[in-house]
C-alpha positions as a printed Julia matrix, in Angstrom:
151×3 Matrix{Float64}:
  -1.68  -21.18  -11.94
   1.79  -18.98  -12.26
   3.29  -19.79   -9.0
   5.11  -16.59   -7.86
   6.85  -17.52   -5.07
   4.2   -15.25   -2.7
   1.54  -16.31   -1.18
  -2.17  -15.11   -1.9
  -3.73  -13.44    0.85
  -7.18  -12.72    2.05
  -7.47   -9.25    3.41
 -10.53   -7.68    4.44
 -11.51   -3.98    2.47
 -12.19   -2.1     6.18
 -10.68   -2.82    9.7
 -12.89   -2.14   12.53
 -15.56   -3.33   14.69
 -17.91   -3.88   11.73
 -17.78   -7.4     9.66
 -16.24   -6.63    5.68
 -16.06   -8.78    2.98
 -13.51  -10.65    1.9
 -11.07   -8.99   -0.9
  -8.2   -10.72   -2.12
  -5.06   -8.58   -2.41
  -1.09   -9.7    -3.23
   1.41   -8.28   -1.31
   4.87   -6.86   -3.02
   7.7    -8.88   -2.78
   9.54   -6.59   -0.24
   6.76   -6.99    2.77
   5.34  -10.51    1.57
   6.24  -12.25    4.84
   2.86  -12.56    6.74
  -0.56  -11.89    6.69
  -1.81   -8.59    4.99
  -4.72   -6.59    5.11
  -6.06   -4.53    1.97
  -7.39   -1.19    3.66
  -9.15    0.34    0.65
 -11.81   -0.26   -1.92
 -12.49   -3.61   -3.05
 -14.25   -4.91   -6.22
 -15.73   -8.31   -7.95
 -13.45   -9.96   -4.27
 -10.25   -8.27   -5.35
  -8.29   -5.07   -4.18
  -9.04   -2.28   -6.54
  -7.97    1.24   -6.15
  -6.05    3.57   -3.78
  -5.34    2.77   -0.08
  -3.19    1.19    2.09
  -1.7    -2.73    2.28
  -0.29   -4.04    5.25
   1.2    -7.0     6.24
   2.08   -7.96    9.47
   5.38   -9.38   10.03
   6.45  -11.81   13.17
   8.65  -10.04   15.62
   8.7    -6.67   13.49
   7.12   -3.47   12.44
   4.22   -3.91    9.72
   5.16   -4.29    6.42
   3.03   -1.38    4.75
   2.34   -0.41    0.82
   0.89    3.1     0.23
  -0.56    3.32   -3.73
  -2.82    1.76   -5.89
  -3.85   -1.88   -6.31
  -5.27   -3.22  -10.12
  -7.25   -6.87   -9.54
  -5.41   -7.36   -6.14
  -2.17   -6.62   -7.22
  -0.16   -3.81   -6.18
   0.38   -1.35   -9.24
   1.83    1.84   -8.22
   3.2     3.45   -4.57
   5.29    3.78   -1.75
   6.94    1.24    0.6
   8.73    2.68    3.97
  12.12    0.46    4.16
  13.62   -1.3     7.1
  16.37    2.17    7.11
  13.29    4.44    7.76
  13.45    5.74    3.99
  10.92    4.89    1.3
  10.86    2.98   -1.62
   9.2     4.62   -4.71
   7.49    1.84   -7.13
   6.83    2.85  -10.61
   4.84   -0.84  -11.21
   5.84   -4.19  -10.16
   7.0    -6.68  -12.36
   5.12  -10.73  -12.7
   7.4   -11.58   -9.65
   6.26   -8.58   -7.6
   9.34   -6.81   -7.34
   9.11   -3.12   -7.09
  10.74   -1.24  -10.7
  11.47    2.28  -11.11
  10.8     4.62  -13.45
  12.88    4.25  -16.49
  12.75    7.35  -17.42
  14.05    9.15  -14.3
  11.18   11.78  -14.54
  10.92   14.06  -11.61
   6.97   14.33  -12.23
   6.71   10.54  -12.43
   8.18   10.52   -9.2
   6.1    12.95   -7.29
   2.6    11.55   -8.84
   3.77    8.33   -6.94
   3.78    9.76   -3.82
   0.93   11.63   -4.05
  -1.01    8.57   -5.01
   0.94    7.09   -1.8
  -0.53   10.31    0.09
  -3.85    9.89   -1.06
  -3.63    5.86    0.0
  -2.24    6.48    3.48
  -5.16    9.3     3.98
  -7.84    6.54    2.63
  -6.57    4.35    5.72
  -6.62    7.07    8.24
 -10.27    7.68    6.98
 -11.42    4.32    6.86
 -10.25    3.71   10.5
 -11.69    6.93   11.9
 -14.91    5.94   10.24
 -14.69    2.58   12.42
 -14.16    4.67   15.45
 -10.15    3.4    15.59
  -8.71    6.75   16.37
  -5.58    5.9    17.02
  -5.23    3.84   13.7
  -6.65    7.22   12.02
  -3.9     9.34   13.25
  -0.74    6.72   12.57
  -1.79    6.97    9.1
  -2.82   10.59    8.82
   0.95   10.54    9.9
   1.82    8.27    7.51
   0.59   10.48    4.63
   1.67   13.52    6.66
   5.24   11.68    6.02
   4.79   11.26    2.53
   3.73   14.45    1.73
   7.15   15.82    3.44
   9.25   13.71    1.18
   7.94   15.93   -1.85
   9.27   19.0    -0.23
């Protein structure tokens, strides 16, 4: 097995009262410091599709990863840094590093955060479905957020 310096974590698809299965997500190399949860669609036990990854970090805010996961990896999104910005990621690279778009396109750009809209809104609904409203509205925020970053 590639070893790639991250760990392999078990996440669970939805957060709430109710019991999910298991679906195995990798976190980016930026916020792969603790224990994440995958909260978004899952498939054959891995993370698959748009939603939100976050990974809880010891004395700190959550790491969080707004986009699209392929086979539990992270393929495409938005990471909020440690400076209160974000990080665009046109893909990730074997070692999970986040890349930009070579070629600088403005449309490239805004399609990422729109998919990192459409992930943070995924959570929010996810949560609200649960009954977590207070999990809802951080990440109706979240996306709220994103959304202003277009602008």
């Amino acid at each position: 097995m590639r070893k790639l310096g991250l760990a392999l974590v078990i996440a669970l698809s939805a957060c709430g009262a109710r019991a999910a299965p298991t679906c195995r997500a990798v976190a980016p190399a930026a916020i792969a410091s603790g224990t994440a949860t995958w909260i978004g669609p899952c498939a054959n036990g891995m993370a698959e599709g748009v939603g939100t990854l976050r990974v809880a970090r010891r004395g700190g805010s959550p790491g969080l990863f707004f986009g699209k996961m392929v086979r539990g990896r992270p393929f495409s999104g938005v990471m909020p840094t440690d400076r209160g910005d974000w990080r665009p990621a046109w893909r990730f690279d074997a070692g999970l590093k986040a890349q930009d778009d070579p070629s600088g396109d403005r449309q490239a750009s805004i399609d990422i955060y729109r998919l990192a809209v459409a992930g943070a809104n995924e959570a929010s609904r996810r949560y609200r479905a649960t009954g977590n409203l207070a999990s809802a509205r951080f990440y109706s925020a979240q996306g709220k957020r994103l959304g202003e970053a277009l602008e």
